[in-house]
mmCIF file of C-alpha atoms in Angstrom:
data_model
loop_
_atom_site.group_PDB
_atom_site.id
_atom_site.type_symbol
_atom_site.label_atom_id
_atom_site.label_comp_id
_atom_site.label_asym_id
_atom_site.label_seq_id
_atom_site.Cartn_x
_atom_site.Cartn_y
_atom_site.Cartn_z
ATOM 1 C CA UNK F 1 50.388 148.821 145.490
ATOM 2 C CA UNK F 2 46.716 147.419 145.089
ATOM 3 C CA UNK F 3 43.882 148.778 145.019
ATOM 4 C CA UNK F 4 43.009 147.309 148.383
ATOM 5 C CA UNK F 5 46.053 148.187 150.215
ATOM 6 C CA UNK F 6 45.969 151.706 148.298
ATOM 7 C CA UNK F 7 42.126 151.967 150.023
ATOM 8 C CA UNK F 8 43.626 150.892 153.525
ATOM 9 C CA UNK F 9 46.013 153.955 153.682
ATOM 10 C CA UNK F 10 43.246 155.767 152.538
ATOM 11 C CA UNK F 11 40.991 154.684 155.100
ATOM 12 C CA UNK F 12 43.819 154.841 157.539
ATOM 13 C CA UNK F 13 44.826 158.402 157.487
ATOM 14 C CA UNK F 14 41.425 159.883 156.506
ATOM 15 C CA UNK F 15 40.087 158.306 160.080
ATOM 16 C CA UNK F 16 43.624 159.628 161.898
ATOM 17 C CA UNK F 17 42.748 163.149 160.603
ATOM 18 C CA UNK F 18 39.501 163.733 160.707
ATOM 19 C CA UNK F 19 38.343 162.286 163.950
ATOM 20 C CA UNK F 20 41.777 162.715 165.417
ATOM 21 C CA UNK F 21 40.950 166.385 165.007
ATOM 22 C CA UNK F 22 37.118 166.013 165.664
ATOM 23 C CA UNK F 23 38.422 164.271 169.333
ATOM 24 C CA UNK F 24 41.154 166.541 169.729
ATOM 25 C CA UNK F 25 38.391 169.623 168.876
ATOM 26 C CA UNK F 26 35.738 168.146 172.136
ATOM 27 C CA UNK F 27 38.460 167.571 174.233
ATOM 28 C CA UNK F 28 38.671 171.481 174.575
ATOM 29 C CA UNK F 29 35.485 172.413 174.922
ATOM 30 C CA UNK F 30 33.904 173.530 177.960
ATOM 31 C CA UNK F 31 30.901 171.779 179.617
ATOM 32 C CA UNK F 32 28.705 175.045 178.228
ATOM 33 C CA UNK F 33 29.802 174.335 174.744
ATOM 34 C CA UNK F 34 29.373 170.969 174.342
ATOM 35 C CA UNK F 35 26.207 171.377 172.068
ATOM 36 C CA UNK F 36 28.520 172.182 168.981
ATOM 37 C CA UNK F 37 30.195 168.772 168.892
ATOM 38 C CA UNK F 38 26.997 167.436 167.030
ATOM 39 C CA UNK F 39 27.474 169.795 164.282
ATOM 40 C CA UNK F 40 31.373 169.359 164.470
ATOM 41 C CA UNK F 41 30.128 164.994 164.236
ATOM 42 C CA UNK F 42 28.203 165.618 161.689
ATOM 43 C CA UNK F 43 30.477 167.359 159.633
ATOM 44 C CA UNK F 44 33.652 164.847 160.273
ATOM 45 C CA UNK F 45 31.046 162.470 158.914
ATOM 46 C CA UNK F 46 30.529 164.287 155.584
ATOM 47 C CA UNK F 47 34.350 165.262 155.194
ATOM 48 C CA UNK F 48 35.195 161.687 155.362
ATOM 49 C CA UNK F 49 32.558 160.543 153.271
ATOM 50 C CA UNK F 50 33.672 163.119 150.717
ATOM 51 C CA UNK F 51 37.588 162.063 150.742
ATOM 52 C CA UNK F 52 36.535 158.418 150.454
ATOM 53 C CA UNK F 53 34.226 158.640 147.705
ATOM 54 C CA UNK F 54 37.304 160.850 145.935
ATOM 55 C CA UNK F 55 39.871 158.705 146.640
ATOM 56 C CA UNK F 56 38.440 155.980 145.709
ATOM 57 C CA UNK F 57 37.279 156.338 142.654
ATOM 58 C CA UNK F 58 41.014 158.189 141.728
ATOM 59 C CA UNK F 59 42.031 154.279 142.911
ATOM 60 C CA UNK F 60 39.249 152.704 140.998
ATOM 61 C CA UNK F 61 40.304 154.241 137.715
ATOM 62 C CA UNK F 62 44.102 153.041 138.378
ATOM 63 C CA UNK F 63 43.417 150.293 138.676
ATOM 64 C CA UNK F 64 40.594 149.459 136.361
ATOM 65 C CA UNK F 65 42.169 146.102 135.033
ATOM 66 C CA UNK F 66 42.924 145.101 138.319
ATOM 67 C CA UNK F 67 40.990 141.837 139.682
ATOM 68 C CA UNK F 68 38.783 142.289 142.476
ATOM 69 C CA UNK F 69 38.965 141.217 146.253
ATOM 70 C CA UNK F 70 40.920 137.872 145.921
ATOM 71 C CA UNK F 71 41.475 135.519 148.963
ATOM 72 C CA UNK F 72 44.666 137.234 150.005
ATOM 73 C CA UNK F 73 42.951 140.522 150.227
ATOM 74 C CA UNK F 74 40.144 138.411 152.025
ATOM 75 C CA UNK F 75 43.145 136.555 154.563
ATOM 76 C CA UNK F 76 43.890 139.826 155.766
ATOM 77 C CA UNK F 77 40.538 141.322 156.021
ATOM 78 C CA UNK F 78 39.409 138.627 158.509
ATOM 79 C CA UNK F 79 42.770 139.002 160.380
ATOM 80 C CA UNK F 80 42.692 142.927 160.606
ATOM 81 C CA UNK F 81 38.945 142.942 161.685
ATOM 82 C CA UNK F 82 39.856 140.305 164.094
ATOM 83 C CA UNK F 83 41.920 142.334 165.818
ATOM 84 C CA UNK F 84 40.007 145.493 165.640
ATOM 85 C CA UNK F 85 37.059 143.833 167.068
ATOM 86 C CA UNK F 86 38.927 142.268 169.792
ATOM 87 C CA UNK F 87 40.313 146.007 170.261
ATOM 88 C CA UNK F 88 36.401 147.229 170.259
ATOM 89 C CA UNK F 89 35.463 144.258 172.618
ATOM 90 C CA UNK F 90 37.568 145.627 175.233
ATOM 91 C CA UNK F 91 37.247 149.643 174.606
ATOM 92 C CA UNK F 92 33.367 149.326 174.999
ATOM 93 C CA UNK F 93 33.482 147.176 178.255
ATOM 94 C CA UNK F 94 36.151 149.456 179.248
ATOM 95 C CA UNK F 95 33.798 152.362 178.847
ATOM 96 C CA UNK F 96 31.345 149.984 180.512
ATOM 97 C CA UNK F 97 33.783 150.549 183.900
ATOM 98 C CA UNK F 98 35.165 153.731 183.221
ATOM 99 C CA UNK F 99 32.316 155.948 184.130
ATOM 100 C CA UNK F 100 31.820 154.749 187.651
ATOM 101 C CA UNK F 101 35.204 155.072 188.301
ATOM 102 C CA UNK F 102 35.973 158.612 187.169
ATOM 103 C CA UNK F 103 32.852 159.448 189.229
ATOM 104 C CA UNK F 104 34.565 158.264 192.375
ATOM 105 C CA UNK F 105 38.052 159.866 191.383
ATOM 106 C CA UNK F 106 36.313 163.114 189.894
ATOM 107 C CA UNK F 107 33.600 163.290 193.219
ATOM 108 C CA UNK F 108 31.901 165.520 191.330
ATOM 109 C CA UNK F 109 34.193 168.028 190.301
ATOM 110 C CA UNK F 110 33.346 169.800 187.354
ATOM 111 C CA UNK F 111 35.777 170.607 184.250
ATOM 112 C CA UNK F 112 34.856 170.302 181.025
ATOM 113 C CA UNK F 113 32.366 168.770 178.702
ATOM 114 C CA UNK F 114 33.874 165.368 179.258
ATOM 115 C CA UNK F 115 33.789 165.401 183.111
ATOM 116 C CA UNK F 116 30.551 167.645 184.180
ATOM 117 C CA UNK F 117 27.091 166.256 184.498
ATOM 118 C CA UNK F 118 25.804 162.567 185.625
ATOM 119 C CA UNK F 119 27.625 159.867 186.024
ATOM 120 C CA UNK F 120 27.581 159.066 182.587
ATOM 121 C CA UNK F 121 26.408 162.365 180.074
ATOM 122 C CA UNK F 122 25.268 161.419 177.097
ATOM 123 C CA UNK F 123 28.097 163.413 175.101
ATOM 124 C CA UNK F 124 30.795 161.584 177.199
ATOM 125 C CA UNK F 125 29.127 158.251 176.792
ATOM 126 C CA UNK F 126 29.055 158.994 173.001
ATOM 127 C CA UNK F 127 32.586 160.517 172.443
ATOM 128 C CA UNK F 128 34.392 157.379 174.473
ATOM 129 C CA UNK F 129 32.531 155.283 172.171
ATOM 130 C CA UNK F 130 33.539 156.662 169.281
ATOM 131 C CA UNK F 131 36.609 157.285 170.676
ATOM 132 C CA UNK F 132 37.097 153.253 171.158
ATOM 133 C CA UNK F 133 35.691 153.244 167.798
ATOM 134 C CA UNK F 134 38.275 155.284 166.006
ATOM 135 C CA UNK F 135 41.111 153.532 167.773
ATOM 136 C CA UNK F 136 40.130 149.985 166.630
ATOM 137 C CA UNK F 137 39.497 152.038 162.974
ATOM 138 C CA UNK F 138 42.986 152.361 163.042
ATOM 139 C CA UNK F 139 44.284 149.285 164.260
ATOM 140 C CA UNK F 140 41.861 147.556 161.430
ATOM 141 C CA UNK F 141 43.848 149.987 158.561
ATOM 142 C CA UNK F 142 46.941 149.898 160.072
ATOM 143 C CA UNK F 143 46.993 145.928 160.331
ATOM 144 C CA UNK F 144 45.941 146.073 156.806
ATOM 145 C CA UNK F 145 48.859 148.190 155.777
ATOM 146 C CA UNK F 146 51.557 145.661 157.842
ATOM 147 C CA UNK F 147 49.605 142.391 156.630
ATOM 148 C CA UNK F 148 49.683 143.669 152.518
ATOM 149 C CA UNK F 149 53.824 144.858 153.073
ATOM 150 C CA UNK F 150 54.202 141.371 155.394
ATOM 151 C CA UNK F 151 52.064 138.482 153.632
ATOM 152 C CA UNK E 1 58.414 138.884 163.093
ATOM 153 C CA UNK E 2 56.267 137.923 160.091
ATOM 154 C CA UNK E 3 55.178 134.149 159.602
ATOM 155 C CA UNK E 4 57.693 131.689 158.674
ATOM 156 C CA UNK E 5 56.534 129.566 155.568
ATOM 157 C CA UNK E 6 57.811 126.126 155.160
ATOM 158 C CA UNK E 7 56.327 126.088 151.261
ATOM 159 C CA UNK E 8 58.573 126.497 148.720
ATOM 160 C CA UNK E 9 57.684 126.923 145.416
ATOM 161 C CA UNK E 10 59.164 127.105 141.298
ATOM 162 C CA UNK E 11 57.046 129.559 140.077
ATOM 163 C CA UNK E 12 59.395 131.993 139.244
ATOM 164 C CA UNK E 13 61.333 129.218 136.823
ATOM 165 C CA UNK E 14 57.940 128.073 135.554
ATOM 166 C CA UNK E 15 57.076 131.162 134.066
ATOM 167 C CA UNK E 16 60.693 131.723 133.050
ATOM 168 C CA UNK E 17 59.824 128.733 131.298
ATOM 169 C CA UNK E 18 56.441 129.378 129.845
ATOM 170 C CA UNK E 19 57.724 132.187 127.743
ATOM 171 C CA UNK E 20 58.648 134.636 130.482
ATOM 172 C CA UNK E 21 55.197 134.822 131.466
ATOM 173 C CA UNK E 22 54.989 138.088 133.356
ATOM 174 C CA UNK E 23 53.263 137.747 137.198
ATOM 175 C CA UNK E 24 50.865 139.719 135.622
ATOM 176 C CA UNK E 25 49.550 137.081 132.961
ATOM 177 C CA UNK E 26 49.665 134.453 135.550
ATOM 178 C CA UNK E 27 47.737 136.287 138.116
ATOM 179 C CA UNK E 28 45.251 137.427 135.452
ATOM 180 C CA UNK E 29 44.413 134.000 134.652
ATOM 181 C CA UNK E 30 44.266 132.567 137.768
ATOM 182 C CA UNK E 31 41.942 135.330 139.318
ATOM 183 C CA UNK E 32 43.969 137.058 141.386
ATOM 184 C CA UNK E 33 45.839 140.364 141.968
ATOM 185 C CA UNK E 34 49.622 140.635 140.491
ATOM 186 C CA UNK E 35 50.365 141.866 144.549
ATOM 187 C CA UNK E 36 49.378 138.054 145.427
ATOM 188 C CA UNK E 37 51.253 136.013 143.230
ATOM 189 C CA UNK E 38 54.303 138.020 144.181
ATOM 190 C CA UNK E 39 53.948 137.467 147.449
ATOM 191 C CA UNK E 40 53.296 133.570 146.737
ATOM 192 C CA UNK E 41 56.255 133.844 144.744
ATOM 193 C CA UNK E 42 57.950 135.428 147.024
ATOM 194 C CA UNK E 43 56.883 132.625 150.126
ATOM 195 C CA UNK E 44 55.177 135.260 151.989
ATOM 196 C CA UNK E 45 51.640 134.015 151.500
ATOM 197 C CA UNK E 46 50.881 130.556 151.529
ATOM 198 C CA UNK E 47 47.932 130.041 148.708
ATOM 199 C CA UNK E 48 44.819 128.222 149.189
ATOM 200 C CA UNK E 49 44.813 124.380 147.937
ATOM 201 C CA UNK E 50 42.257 125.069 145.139
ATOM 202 C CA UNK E 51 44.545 128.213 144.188
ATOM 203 C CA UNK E 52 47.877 126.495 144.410
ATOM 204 C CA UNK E 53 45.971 123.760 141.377
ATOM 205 C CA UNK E 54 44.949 126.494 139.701
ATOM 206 C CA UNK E 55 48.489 127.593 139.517
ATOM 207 C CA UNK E 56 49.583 123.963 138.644
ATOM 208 C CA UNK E 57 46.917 123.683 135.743
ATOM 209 C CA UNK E 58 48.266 126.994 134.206
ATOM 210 C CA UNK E 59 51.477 125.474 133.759
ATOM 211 C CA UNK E 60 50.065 121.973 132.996
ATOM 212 C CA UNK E 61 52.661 120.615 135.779
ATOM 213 C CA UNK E 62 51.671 118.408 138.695
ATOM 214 C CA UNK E 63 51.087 120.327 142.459
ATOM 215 C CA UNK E 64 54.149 118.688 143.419
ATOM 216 C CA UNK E 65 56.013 120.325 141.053
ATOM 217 C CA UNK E 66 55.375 123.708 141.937
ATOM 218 C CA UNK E 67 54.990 123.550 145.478
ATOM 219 C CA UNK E 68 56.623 121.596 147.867
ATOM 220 C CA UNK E 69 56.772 121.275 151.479
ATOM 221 C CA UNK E 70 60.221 121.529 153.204
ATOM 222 C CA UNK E 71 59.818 122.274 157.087
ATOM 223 C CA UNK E 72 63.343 123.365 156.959
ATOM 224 C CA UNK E 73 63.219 125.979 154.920
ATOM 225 C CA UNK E 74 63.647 129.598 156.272
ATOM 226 C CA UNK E 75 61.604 131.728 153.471
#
């Protein structure tokens, strides 16, 4: 494995666990609570940081002769982002629509952080984002991962 | 399904014939990573023109000789 496709399953499984588990944490909070999901945020931010910078520089010292980004590398860089920002494209126009509907479906039923308030609360407006985000995070990796085993 | 390649190529017997030049001399002096010529090697990646020369001048061979185009190959 190179260094590049070493740093894609890093980057891959890093994302799927930390903001699977950051989503998965503000999914169960209750409208009331929703205040700690900036400090939860901010701290998915700094645990990722930290397990990039490790693991990367654990990869940079195997593979210290290596040669750097060569056109394969950049081949399936531009394909993987390609389809991650396609995958982007849609989530944030999807988010665009989303809000209006759920209003009409919800009629103004309130049940947890995600649902209560306006029509579009700033912390559900933020976590769909990022949300969309995270998705197309993954897709970008985990093309990566199939592209460097395929091509 | 992954991309079907219709470029063959002799590297493998090249280097065979340069001294059994590992993948790891030719990709150092070509630029790239050993994980790319394998997979040109291999016919999985299809190198750029100025690459596939570069390849060619390491072996002091014509293009033609290393790569060649053969639409009905199933790589």
């Amino acid at each position: 494995m190179s260094f590049y496709q070493r740093s894609a399953w890093a980057c891959f499984l890093s994302t799927l666990v930390v903001w699977g588990a950051y989503l998965a944490f503000t999914l169960s909070l209750s409208a009331e609570m929703s205040g700690i999901a900036i400090p939860a945020m901010i701290g998915a931010i700094v645990l990722q940081t930290i397990v990039m910078i490790a693991t990367h520089i654990v990869f940079a010292v195997m593979h210290r002769r290596e040669t750097g980004f060569d056109e394969r590398d950049r081949s399936i860089a531009v394909r993987s982002g390609h389809w991650a920002g396609v995958l982007l494209s849609v989530g944030v126009f999807a988010c665009a629509i989303f809000f209006p509907v759920r209003e009409i479906a919800l009629r103004g039923e309130v049940q947890n952080a995600w649902t209560s308030g306006a029509m579009a609360s700033p912390f559900a407006t933020a976590n769909l984002l990022l949300a969309w985000f995270v998705l197309s995070e993954l897709v970008h990796y985990g093309a990566q991962i199939v592209l460097y085993r395929r091509s | 399904m992954p991309r079907q390649i219709h470029i063959t190529n002799e590297i493998r017997r090249l280097r065979f014939e340069h001294g059994e030049m590992s993948q790891s001399a030719l990709a150092n002096s070509i630029g790239v990573t050993r994980q790319t010529v394998a997979a040109i090697e291999g016919a999985k990646y299809s190198p750029t023109l100025e690459l596939a020369f570069k390849i060619a001048g390491v072996f002091g061979v014509p293009l033609q000789e290393v790569f060649r185009y053969d639409p009905d190959s199933k790589a």
